[in-house]
PDB file of C-alpha atoms in Angstrom:
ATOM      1  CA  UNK A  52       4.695   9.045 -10.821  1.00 45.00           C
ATOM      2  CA  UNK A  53       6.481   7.981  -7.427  1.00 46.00           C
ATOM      3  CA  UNK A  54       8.958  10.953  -8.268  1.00 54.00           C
ATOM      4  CA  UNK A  55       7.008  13.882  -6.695  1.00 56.00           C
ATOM      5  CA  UNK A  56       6.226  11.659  -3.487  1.00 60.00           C
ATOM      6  CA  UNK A  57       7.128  13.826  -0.363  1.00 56.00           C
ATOM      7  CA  UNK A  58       6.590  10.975   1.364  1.00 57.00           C
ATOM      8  CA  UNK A  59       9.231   8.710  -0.251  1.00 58.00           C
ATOM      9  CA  UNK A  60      11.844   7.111   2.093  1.00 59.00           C
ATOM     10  CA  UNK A  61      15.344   8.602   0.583  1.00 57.00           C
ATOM     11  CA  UNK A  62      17.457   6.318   2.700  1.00 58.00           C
ATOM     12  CA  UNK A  63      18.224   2.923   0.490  1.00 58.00           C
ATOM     13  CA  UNK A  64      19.205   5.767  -2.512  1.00 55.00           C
ATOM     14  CA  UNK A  65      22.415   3.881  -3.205  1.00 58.00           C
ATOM     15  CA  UNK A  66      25.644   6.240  -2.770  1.00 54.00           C
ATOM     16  CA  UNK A  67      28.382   6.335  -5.509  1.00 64.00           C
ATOM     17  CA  UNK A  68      30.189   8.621  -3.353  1.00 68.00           C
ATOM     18  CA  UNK A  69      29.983  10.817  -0.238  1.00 66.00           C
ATOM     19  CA  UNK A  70      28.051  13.871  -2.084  1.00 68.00           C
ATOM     20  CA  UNK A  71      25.651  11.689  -3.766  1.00 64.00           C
ATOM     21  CA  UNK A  72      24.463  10.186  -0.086  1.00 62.00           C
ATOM     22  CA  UNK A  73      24.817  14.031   1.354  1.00 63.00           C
ATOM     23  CA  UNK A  74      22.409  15.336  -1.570  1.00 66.00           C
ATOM     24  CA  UNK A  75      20.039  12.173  -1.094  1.00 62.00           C
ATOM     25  CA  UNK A  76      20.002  13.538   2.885  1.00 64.00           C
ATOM     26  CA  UNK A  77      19.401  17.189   2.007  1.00 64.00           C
ATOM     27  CA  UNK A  78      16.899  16.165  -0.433  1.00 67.00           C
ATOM     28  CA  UNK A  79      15.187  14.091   2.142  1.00 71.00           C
ATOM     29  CA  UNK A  80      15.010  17.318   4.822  1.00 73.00           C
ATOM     30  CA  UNK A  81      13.668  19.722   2.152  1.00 75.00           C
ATOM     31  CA  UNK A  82      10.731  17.180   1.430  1.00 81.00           C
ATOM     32  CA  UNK A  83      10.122  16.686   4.928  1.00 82.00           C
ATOM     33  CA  UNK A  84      10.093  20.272   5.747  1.00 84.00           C
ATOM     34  CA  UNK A  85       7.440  20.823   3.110  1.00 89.00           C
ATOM     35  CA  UNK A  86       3.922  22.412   4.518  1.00 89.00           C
ATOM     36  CA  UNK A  87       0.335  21.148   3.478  1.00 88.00           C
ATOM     37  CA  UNK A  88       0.291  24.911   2.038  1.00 88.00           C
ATOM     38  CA  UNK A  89       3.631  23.736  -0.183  1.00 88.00           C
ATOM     39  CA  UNK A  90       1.697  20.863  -1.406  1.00 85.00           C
ATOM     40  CA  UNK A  91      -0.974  22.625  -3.006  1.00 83.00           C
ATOM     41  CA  UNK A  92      -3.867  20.427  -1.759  1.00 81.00           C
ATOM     42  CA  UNK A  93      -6.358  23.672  -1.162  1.00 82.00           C
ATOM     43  CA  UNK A  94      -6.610  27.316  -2.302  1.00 85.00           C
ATOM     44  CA  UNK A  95      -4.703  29.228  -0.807  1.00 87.00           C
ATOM     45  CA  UNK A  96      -7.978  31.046   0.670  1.00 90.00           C
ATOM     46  CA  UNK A  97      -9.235  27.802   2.490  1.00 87.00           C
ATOM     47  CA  UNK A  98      -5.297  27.442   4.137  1.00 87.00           C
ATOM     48  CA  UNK A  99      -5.530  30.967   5.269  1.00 90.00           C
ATOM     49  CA  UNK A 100      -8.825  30.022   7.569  1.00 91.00           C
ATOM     50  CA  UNK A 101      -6.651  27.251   8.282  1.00 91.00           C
ATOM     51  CA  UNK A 102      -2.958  28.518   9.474  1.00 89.00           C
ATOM     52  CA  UNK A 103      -2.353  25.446  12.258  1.00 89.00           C
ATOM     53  CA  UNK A 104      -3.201  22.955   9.226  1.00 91.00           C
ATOM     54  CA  UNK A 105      -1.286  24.870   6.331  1.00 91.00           C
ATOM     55  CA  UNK A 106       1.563  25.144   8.643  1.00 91.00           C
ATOM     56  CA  UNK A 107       1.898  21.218   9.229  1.00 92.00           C
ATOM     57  CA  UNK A 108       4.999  19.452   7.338  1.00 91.00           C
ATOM     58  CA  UNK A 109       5.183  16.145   6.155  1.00 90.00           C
ATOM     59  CA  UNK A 110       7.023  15.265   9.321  1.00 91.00           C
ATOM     60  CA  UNK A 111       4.255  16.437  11.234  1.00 92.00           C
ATOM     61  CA  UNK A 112       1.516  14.391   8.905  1.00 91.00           C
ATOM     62  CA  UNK A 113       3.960  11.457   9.146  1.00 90.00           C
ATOM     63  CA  UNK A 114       4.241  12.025  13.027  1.00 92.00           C
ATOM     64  CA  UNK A 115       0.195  12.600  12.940  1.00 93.00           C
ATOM     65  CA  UNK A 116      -0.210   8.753  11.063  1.00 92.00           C
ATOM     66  CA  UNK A 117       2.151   7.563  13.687  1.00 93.00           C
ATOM     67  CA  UNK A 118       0.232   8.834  16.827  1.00 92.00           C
ATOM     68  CA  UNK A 119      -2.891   7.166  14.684  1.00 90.00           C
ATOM     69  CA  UNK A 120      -0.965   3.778  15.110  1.00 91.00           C
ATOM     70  CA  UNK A 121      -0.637   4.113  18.702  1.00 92.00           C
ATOM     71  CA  UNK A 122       3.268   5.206  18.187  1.00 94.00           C
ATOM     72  CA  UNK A 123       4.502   8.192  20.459  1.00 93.00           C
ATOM     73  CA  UNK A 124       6.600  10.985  18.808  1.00 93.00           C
ATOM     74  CA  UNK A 125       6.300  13.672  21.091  1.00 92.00           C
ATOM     75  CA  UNK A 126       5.642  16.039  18.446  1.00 93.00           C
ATOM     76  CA  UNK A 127       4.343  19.228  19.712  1.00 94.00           C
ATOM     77  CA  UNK A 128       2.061  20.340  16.594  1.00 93.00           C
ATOM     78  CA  UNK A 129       0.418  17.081  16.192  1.00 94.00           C
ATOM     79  CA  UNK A 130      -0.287  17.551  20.223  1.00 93.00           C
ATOM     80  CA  UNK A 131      -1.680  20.784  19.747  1.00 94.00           C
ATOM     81  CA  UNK A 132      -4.196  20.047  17.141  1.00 94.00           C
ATOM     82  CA  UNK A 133      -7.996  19.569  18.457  1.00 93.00           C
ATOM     83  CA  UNK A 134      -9.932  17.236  16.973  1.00 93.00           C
ATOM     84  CA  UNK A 135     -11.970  20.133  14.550  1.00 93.00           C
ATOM     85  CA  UNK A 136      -8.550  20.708  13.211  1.00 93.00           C
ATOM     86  CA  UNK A 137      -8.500  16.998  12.492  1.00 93.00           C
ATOM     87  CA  UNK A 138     -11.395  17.402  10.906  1.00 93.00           C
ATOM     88  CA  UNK A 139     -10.622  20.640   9.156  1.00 92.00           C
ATOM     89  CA  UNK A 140      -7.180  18.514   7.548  1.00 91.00           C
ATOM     90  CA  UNK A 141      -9.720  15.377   6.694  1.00 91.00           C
ATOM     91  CA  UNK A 142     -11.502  17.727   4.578  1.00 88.00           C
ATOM     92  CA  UNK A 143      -8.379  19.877   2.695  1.00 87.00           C
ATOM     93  CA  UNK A 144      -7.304  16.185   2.138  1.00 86.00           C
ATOM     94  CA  UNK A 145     -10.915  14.950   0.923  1.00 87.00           C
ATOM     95  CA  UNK A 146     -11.432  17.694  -1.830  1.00 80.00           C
ATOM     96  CA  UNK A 147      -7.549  17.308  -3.206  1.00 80.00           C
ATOM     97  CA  UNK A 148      -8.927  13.121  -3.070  1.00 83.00           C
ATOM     98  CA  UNK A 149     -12.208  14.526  -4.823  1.00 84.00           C
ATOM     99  CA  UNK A 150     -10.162  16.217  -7.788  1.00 81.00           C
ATOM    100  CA  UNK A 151      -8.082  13.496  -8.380  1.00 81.00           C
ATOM    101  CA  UNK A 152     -10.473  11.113  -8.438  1.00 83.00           C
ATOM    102  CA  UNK A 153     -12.634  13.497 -10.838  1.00 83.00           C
ATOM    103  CA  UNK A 154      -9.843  13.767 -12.886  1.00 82.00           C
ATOM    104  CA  UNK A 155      -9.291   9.723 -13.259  1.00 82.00           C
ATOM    105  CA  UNK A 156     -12.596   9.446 -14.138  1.00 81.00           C
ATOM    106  CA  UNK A 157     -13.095  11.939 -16.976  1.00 80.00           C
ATOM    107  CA  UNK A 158     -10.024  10.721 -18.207  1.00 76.00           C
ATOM    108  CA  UNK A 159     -11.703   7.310 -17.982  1.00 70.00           C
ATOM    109  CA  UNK A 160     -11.184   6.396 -21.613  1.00 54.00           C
ATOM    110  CA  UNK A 161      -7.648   5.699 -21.243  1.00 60.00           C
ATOM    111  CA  UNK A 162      -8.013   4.139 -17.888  1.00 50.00           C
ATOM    112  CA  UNK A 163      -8.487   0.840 -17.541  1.00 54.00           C
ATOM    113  CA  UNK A 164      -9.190   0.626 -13.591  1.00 52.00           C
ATOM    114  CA  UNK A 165      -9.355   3.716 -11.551  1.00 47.00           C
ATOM    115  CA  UNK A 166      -9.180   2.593  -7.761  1.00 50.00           C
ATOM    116  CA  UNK A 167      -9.071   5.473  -5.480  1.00 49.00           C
ATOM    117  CA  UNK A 168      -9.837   4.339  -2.287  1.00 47.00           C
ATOM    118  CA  UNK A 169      -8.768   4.798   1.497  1.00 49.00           C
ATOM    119  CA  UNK A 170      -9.173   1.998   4.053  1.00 49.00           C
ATOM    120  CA  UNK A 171      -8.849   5.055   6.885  1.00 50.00           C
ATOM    121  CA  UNK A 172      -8.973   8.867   7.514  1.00 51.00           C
ATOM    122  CA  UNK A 173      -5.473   9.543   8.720  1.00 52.00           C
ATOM    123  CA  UNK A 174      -3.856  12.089   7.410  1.00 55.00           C
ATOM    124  CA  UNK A 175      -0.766   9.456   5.825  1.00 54.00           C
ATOM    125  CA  UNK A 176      -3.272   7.301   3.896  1.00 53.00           C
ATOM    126  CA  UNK A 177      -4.662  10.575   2.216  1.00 50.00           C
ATOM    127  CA  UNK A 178      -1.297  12.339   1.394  1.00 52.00           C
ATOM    128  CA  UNK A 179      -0.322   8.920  -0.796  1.00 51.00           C
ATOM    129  CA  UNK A 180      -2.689  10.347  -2.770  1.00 48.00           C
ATOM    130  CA  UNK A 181      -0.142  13.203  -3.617  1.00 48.00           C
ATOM    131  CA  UNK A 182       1.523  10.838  -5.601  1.00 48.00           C
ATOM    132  CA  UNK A 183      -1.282  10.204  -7.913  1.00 48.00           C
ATOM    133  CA  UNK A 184      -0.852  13.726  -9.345  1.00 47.00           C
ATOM    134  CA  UNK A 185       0.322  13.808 -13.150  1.00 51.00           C
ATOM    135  CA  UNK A 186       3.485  14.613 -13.819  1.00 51.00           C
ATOM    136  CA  UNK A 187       5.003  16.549 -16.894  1.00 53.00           C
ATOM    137  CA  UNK A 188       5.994  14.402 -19.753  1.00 48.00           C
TER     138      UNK A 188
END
């Protein structure tokens, strides 16, 4: 399941040769350039009431969890967003948790422990749950 992770760090992908660590970079950009509108975690009407949150890339929600820990990046969007567009992304995050954890539960017959928690409300801690997404067997 850790395969669709946009948040995955791509640098210890070991290199066989110069192209593999080149492709393991590029791959690493594209992910990071993806928007919360890429990632599918609303309709696309709730995004379009919504354009400085659907914008945001996982950079920006990885700079946003920084700024949470008290680390400076200087990043321009995450300055520019007030705290009801905090609020606004809490919630496009909370409804994509909601479904997911719907999901686990219905599906609760072949799942032994379903633990879908979050120990905070940043924006990093809820776009792990991306990864909890079923893949395509």
């Amino acid at each position: 399941m850790t395969e669709n992770n946009p948040f995955k760090d791509l640098s210890a992908v070991p290199a066989r040769d110069p192209d593999d660590l080149q492709r393991a970079e590029n791959l690493q950009k594209k992910e990071q350039s993806r928007t919360v509108a890429d990632l599918g975690l609303a309709t696309p009407e709730q995004l379009e009431r919504l354009p400085r949150i659907r914008d945001l890339t996982v950079h920006d929600l990885n700079d946003l969890a920084a700024e949470f820990s008290g680390i400076p990046t200087d990043n321009r969007r995450v300055a520019a967003l007030s705290l009801d567009d905090l609020q606004d992304l809490e919630g496009v995050f909370f409804e994509f948790k909601r479904a997911v954890g719907s999901d686990l539960v219905s599906r609760r017959a072949t799942v032994r422990s379903v633990d879908v928690s979050c120990c905070c409300c940043t924006p990093c801690c809820s776009c792990a749950a991306a990864d909890m997404t079923p893949t395509a067997s």
